PDB file of C-alpha atoms in Angstrom:
ATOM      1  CA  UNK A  15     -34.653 -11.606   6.175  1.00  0.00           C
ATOM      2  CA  UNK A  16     -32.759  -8.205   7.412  1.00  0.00           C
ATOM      3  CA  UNK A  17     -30.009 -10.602   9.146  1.00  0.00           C
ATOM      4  CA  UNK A  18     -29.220 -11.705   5.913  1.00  0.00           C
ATOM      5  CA  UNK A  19     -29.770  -9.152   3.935  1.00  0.00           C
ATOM      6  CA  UNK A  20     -27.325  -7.790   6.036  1.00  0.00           C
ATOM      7  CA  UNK A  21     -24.949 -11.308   5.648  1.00  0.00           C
ATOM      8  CA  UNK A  22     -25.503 -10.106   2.222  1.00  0.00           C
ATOM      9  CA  UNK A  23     -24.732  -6.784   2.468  1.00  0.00           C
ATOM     10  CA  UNK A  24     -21.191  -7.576   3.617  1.00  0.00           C
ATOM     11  CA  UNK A  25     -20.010 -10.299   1.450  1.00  0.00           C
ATOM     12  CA  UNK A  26     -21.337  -8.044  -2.029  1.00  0.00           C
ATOM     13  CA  UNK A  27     -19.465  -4.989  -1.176  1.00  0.00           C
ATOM     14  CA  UNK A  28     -16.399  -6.763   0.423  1.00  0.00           C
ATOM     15  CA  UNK A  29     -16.462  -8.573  -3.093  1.00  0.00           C
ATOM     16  CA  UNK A  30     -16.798  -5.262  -4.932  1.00  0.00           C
ATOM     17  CA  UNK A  31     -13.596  -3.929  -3.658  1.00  0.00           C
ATOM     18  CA  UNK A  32     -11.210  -5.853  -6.179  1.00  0.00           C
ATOM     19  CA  UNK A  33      -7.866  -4.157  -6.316  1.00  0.00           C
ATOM     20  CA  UNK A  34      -5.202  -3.152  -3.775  1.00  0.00           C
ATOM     21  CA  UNK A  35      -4.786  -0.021  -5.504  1.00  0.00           C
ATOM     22  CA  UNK A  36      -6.527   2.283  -7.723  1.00  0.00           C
ATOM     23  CA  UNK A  37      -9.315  11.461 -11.402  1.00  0.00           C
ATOM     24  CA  UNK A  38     -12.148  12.098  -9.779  1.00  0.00           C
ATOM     25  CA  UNK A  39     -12.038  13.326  -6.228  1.00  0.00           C
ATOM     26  CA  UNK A  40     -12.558  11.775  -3.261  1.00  0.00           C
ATOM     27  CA  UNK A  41     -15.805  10.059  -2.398  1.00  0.00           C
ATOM     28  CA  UNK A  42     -17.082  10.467  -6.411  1.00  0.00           C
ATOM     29  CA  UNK A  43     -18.406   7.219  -7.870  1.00  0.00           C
ATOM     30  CA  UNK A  44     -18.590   7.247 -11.545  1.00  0.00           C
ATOM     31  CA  UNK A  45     -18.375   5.334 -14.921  1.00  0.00           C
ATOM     32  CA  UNK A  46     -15.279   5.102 -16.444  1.00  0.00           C
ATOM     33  CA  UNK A  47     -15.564   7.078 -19.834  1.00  0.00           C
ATOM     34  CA  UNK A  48     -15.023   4.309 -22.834  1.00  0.00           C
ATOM     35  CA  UNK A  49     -12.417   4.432 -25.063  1.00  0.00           C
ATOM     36  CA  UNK A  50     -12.962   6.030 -28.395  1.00  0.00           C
ATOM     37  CA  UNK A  51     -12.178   3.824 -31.647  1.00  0.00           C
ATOM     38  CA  UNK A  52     -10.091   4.963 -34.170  1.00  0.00           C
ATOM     39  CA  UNK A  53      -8.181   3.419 -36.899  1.00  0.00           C
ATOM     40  CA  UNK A  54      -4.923   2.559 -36.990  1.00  0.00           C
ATOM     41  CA  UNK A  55      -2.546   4.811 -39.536  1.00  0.00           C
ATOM     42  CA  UNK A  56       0.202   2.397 -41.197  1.00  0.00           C
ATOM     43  CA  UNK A  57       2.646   5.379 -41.892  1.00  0.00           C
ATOM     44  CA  UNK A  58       2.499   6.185 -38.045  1.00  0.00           C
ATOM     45  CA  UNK A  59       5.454   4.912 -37.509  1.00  0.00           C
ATOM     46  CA  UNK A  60       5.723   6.327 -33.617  1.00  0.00           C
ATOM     47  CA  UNK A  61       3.045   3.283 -32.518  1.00  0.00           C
ATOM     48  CA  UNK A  62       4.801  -0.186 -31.477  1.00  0.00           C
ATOM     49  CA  UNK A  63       4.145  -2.928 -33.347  1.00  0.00           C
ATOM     50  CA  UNK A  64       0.807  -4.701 -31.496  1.00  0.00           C
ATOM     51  CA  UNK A  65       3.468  -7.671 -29.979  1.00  0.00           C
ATOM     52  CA  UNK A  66       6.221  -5.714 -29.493  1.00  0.00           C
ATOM     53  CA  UNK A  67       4.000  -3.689 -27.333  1.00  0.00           C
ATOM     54  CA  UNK A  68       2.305  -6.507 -25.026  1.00  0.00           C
ATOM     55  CA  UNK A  69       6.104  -7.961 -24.994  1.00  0.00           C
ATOM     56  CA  UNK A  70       7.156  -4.320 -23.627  1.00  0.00           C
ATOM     57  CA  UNK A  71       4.396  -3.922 -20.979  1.00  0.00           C
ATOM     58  CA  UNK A  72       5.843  -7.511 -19.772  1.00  0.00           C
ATOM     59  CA  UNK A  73       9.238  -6.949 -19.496  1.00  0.00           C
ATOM     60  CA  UNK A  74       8.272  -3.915 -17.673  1.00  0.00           C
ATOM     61  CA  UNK A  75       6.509  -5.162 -15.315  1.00  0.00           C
ATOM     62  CA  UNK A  76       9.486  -7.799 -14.816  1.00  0.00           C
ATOM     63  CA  UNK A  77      11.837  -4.773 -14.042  1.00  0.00           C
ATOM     64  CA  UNK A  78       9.064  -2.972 -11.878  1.00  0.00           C
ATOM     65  CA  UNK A  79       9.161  -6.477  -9.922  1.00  0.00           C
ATOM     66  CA  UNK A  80      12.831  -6.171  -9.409  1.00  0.00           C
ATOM     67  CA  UNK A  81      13.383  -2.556  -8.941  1.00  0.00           C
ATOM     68  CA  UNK A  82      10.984  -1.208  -6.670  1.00  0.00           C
ATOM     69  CA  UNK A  83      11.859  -1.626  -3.190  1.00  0.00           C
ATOM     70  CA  UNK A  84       9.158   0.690  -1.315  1.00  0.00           C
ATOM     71  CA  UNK A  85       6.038   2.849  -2.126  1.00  0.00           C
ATOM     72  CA  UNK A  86       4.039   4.808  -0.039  1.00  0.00           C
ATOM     73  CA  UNK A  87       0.163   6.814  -1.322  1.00  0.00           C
ATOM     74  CA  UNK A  88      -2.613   8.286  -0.033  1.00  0.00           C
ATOM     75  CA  UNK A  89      -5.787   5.746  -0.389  1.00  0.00           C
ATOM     76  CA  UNK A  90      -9.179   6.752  -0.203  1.00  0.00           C
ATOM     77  CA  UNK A  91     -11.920   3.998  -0.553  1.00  0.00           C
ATOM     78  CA  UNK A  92     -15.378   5.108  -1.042  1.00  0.00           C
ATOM     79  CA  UNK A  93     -18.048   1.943  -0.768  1.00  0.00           C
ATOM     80  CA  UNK A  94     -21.994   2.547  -0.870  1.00  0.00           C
ATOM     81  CA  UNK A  95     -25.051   0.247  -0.990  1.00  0.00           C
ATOM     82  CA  UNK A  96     -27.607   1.853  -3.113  1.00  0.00           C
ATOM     83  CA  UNK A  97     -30.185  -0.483  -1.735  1.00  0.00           C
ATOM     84  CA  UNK A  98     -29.773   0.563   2.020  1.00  0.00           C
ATOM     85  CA  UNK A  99     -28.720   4.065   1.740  1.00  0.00           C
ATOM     86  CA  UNK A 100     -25.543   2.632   3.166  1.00  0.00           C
ATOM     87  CA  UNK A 101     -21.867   4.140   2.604  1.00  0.00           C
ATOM     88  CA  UNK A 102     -18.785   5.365   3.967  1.00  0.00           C
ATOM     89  CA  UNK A 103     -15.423   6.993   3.172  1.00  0.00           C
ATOM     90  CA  UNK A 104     -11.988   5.783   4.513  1.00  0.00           C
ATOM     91  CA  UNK A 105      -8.930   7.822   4.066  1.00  0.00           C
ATOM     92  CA  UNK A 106      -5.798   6.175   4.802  1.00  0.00           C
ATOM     93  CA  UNK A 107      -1.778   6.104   4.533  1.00  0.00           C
ATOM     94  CA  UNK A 108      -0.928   3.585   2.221  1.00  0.00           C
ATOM     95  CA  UNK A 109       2.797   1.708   2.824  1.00  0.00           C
ATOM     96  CA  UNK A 110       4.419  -0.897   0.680  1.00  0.00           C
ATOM     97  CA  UNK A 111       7.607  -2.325   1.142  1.00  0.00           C
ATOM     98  CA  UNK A 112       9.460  -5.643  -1.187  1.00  0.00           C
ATOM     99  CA  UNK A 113      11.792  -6.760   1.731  1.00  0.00           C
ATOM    100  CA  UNK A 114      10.139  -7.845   3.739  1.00  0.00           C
ATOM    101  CA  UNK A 115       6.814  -8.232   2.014  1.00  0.00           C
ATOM    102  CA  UNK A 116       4.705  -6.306   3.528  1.00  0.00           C
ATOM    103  CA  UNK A 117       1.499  -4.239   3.322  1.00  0.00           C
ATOM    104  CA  UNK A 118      -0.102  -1.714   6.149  1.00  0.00           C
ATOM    105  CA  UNK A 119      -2.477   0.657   6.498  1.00  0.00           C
ATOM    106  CA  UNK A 120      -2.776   3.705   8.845  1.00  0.00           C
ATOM    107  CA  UNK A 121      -6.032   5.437   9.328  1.00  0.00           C
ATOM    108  CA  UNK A 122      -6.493   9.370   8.576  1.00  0.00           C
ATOM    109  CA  UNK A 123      -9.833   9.959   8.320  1.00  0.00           C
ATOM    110  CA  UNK A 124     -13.369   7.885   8.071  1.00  0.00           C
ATOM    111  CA  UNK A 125     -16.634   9.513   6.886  1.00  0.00           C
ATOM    112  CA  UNK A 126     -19.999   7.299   6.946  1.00  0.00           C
ATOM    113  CA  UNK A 127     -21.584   4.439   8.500  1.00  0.00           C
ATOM    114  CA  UNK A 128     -20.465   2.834  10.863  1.00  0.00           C
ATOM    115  CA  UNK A 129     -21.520  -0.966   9.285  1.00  0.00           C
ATOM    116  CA  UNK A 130     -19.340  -0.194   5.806  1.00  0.00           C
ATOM    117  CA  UNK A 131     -16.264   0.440   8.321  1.00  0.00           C
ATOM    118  CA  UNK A 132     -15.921  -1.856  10.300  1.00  0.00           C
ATOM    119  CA  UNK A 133     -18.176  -5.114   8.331  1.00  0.00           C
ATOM    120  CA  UNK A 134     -16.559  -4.357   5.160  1.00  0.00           C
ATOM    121  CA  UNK A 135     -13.471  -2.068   4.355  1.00  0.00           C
ATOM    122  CA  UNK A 136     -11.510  -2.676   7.529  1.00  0.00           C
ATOM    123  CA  UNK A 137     -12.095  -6.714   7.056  1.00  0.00           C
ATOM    124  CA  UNK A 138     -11.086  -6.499   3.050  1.00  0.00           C
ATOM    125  CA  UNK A 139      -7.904  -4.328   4.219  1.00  0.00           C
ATOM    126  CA  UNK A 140      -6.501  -7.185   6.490  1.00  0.00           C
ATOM    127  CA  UNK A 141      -7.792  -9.435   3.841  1.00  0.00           C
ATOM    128  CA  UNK A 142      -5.637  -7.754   0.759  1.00  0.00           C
ATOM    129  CA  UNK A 143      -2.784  -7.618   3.711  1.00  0.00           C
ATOM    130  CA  UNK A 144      -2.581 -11.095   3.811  1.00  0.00           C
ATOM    131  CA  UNK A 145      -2.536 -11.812  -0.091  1.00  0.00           C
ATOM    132  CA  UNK A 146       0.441  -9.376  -0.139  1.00  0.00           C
ATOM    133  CA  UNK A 147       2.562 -10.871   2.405  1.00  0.00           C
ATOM    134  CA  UNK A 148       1.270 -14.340   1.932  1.00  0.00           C
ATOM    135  CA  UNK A 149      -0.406 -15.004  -1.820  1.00  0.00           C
ATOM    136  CA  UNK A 150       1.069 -16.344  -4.587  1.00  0.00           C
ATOM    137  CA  UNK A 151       1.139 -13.215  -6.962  1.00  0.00           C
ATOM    138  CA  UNK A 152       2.199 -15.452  -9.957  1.00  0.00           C
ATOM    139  CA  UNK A 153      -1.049 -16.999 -10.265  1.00  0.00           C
ATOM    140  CA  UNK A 154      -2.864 -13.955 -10.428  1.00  0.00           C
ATOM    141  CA  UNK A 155      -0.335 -11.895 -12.748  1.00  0.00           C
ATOM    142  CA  UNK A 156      -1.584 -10.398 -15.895  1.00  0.00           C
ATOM    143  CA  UNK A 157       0.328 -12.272 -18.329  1.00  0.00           C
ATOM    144  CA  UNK A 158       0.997 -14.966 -20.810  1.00  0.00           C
ATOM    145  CA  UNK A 159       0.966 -17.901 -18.486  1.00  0.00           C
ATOM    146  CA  UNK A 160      -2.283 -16.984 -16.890  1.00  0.00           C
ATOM    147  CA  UNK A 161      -4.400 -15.169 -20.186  1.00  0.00           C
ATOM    148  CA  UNK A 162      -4.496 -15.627 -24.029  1.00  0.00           C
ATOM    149  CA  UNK A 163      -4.671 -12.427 -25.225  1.00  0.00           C
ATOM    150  CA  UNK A 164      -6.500 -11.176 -28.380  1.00  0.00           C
ATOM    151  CA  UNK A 165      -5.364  -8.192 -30.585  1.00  0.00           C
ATOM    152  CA  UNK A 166      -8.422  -5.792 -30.964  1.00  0.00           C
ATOM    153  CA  UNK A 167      -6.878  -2.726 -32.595  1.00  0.00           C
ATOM    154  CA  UNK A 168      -6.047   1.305 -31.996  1.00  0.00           C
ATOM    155  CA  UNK A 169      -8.259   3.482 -29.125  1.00  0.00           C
ATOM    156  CA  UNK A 170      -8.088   6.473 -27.856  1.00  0.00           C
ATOM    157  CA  UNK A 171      -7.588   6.896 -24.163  1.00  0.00           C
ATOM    158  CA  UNK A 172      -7.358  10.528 -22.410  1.00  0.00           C
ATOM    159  CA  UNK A 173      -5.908  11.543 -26.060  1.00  0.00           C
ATOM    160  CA  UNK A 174      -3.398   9.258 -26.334  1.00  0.00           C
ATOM    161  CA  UNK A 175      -3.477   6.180 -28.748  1.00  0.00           C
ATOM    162  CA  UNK A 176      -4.236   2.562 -27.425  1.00  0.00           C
ATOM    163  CA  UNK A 177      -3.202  -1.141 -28.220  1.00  0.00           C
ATOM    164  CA  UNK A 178      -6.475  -2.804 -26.828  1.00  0.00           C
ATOM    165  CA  UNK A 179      -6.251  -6.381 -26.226  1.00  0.00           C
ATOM    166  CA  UNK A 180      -8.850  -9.073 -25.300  1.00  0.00           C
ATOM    167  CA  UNK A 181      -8.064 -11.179 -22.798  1.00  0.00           C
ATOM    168  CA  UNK A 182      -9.277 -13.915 -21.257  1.00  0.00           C
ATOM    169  CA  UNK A 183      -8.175 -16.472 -18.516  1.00  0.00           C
ATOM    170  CA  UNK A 184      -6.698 -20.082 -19.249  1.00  0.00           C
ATOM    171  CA  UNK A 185      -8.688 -21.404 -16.544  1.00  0.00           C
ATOM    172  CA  UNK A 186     -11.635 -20.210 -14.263  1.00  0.00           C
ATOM    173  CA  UNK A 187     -10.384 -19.419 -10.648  1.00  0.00           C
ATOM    174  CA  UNK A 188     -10.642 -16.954  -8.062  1.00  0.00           C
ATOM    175  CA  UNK A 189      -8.300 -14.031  -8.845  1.00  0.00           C
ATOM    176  CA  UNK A 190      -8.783 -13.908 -12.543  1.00  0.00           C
ATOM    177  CA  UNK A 191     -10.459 -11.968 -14.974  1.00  0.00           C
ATOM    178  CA  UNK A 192     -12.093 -11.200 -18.917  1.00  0.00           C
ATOM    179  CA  UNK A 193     -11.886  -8.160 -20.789  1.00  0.00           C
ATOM    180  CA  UNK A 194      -9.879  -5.776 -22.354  1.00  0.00           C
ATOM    181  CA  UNK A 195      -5.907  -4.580 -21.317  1.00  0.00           C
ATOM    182  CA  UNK A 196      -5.206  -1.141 -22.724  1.00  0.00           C
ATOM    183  CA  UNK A 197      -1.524   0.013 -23.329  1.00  0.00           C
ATOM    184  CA  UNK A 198       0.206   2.882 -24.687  1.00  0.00           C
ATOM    185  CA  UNK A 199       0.869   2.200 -28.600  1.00  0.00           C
ATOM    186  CA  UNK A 200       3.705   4.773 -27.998  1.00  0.00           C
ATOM    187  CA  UNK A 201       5.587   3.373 -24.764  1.00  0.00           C
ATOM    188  CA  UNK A 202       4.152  -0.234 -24.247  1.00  0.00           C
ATOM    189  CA  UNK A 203       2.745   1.022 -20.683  1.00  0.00           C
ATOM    190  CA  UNK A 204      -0.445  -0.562 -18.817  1.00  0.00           C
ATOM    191  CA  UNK A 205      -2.910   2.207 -19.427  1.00  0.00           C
ATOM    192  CA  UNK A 206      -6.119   0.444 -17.744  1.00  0.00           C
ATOM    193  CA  UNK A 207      -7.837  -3.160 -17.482  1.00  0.00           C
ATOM    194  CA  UNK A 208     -11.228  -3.516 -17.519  1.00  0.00           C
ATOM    195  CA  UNK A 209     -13.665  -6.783 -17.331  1.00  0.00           C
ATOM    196  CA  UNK A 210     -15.717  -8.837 -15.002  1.00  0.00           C
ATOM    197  CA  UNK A 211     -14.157 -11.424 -12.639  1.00  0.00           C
ATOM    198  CA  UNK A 212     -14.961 -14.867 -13.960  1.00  0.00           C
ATOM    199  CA  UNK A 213     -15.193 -16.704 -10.681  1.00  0.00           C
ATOM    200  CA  UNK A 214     -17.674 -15.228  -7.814  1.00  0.00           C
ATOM    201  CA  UNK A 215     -16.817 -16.693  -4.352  1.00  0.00           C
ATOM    202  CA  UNK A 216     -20.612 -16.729  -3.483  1.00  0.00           C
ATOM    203  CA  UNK A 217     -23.988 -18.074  -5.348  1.00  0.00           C
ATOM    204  CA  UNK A 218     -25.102 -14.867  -4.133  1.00  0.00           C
ATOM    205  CA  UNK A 219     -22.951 -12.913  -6.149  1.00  0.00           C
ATOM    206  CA  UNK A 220     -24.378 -12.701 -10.507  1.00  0.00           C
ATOM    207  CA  UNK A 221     -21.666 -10.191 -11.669  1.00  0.00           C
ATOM    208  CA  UNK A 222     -18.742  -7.696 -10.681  1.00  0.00           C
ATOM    209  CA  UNK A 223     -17.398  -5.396 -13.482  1.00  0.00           C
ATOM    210  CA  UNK A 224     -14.365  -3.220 -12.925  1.00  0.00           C
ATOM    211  CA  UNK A 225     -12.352  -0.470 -14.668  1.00  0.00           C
ATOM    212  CA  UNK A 226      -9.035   0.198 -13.416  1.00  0.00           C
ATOM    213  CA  UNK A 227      -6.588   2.812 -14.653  1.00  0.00           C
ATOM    214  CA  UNK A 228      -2.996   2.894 -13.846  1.00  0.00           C
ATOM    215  CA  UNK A 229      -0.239   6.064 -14.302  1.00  0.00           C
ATOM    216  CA  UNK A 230       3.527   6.374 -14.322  1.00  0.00           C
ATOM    217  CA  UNK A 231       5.324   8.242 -11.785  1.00  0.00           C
ATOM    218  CA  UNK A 232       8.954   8.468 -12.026  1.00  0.00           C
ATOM    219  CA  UNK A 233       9.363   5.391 -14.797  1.00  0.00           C
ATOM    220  CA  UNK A 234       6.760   3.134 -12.252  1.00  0.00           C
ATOM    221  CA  UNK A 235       3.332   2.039 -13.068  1.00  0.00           C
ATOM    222  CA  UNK A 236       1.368   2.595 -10.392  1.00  0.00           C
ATOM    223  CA  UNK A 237      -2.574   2.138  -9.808  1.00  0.00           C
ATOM    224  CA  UNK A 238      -4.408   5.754  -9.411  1.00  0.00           C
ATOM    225  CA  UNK A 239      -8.087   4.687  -9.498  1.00  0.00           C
ATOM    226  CA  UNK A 240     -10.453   1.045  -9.033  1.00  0.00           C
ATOM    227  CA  UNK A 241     -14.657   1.690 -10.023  1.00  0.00           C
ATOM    228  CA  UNK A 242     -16.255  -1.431  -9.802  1.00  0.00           C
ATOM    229  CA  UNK A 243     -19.906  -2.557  -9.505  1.00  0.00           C
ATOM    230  CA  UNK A 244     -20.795  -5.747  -7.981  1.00  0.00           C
ATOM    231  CA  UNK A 245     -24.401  -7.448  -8.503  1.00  0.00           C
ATOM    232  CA  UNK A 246     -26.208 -10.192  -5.928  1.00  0.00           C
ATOM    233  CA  UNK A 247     -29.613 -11.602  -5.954  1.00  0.00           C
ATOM    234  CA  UNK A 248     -30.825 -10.319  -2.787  1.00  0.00           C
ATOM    235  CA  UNK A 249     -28.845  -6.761  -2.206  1.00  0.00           C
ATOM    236  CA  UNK A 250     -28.709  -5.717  -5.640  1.00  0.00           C
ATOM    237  CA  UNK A 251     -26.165  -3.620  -6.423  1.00  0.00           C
ATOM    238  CA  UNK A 252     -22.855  -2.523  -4.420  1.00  0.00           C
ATOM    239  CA  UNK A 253     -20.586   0.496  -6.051  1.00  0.00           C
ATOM    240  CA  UNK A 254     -16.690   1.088  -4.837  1.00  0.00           C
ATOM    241  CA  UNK A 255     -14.532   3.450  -5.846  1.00  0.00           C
ATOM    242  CA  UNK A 256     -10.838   3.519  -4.688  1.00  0.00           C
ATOM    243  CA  UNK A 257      -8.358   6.457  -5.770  1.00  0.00           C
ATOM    244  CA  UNK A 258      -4.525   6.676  -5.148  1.00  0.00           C
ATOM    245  CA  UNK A 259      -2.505   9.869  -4.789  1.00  0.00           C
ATOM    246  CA  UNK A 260       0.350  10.969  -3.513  1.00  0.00           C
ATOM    247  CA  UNK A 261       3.151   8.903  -4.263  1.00  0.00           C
ATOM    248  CA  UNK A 262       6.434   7.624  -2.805  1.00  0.00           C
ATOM    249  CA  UNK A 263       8.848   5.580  -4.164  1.00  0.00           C
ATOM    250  CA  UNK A 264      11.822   3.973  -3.149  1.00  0.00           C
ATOM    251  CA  UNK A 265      14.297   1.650  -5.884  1.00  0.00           C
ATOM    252  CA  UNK A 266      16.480  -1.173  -4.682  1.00  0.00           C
ATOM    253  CA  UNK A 267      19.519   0.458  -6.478  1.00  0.00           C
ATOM    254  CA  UNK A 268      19.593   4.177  -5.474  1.00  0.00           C
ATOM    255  CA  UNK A 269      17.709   3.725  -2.310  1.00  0.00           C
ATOM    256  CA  UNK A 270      15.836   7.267  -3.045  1.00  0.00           C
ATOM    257  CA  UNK A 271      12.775   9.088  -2.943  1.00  0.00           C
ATOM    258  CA  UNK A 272      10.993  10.701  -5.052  1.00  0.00           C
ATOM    259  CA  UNK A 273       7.019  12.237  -4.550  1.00  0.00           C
ATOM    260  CA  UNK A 274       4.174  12.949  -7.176  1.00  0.00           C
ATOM    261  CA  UNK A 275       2.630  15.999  -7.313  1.00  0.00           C
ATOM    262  CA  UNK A 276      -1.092  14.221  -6.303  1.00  0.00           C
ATOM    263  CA  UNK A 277      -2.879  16.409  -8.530  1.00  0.00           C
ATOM    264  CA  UNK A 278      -4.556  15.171 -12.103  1.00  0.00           C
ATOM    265  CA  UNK A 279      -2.008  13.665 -14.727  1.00  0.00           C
ATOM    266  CA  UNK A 280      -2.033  13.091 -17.773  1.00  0.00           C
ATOM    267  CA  UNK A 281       1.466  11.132 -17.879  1.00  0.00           C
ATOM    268  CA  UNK A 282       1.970   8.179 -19.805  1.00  0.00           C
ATOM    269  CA  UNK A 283      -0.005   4.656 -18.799  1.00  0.00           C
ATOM    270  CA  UNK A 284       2.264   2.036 -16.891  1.00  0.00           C
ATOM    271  CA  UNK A 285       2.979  -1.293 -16.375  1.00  0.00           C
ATOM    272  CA  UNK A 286       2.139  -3.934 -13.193  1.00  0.00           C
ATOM    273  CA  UNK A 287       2.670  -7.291 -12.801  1.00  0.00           C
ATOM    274  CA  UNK A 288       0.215  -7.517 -10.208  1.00  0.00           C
ATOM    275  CA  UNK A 289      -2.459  -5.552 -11.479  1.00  0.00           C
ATOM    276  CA  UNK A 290      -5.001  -7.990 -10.445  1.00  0.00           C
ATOM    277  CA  UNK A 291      -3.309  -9.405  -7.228  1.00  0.00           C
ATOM    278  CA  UNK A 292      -6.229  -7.923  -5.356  1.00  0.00           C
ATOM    279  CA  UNK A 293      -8.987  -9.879  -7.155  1.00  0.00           C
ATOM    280  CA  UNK A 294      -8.183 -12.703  -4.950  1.00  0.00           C
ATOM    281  CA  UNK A 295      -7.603 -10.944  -1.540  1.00  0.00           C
ATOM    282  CA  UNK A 296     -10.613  -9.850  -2.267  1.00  0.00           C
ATOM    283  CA  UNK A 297     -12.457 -13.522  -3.129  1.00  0.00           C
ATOM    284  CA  UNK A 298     -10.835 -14.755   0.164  1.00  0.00           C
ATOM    285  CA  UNK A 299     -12.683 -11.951   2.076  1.00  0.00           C
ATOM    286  CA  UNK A 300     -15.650 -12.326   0.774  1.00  0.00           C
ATOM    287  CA  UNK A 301     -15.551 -15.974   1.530  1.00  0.00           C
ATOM    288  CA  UNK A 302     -14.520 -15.272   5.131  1.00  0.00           C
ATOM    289  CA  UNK A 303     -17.986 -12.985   4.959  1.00  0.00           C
ATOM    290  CA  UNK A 304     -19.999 -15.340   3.763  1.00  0.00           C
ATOM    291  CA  UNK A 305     -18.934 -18.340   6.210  1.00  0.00           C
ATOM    292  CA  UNK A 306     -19.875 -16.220   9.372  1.00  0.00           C
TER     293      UNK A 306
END
């Protein structure tokens, strides 16, 4: 029973880390605070229209897709098993680059047990590695060809005013996701996305939630933070939380640089195409995991 509890152990929280990138500080697992109602005002006339909005956020991400040639953060990933008493804390330098596609990693600091380490995070690094430089992004991307997306109305996010949208997958695969896409009724800009996966790679695996909230730096959206919980039948419950500071990015055109600050913004939400491309680097470890 401990061998596979601890079998287990590793496919739950390499499932529960579902995002490539994700203001709390690091090594602080929380909820994500909801998102207060309020009704929309008519003679507002400084909120998008609800479609020109959701068109916005897509042609956005279109241009993000184009433009951005290189980024560079600091990650930290925080990943704990209630159950076991288990966690750790990875710090790491964060480097993507468009041409070639690539994705790496370069250790800083790790904090923890030994098991999360080297069983889990290191494992569901080289797997999100792979779906970077090798996935097909455009079946995973947040947007009309993948999701149907509902209207839901006007919320308030970190004091600014959201268009909240349902959405919900065409079909049910690895990668995807239902729940609700949040973007600035102002700008157009991904603010957060927040569900459960609809396709667990394991039997083991009952449910993983996830709220992820993005920011703009420099006219990018970028991820800042990933919370999700995963649920199994055996382990019980699995908590990640992944935060982003620190960035660097590089366009195509001007070939410059320009850094963040790193501490807590309040800037306007932004836009990614592949918001969810981690979902199924994720699946794919976990299914690794669960094969061994």
């Amino acid at each position: 029973m401990n061998r596979r509890k601890s079998r287990v152990a590793k496919l739950l929280l390499g499932t529960c880390l579902l995002a490539t990138s994700l203001v709390a500080g690091p090594g602080v697992v929380y909820a994500a605070p909801r998102a207060a109602e309020v009704a929309a005002d008519p003679a507002d006339t400084s909120l998008l229209d609800p479609n020109v909005a959701l068109r916005t956020y897509q042609e956005q991400a279109d241009l993000q897709a184009r433009t951005l040639l290189r980024s560079e953060d600091n990650t930290v990933i925080h990943a704990e098993l209630p159950s076991t008493s288990q966690k750790g804390e990875f710090e790491l330098l964060r480097s993507y680059s468009a041409e070639p596609r690539s994705l790496r990693y370069a250790s800083i600091k790790f904090e923890g047990d030994g098991f999360i380490k080297s069983n889990v995070i290191v494992r569901v690094l080289q797997s999100e590695v792979n779906q970077v430089e090798k996935g097909d992004r455009e079946a995973t991307a947040l947007n009309e060809h993948n999701y149907q997306f509902r209207y839901k109305g006007v919320e308030m996010l970190d004091g600014h005013k959201m268009h909240v949208y349902k959405v919900k997958p065409f079909k049910k695969r690895s990668g995807l996701f239902k729940g609700k896409l949040y973007l600035d009724a102002e700008t157009g800009r991904m603010r957060r996305v927040e569900g459960s996966v609809v396709k667990t790679p394991s039997f083991f695996l009952r449910r993983i939630d996830f709220v992820q909230d993005f920011a703009e730096v420099d006219g990018f959206t970028v991820p800042t933070e990933l919370h999700s919980t995963a649920r199994a039948h055996i382990i019980g419950r699995a908590v990640v939380s992944i935060v982003h500071r620190g960035y660097r990015l590089t366009t195509r055109s001007q070939g410059q640089t320009s850094a963040d600050s790193g501490s807590n913004s309040n800037s306007e939400a932004a836009s990614n195409s592949n918001a969810m491309a981690g979902t199924a680097a994720v699946a794919t470890a976990a299914s690794d995991q669960d094969s061994h």
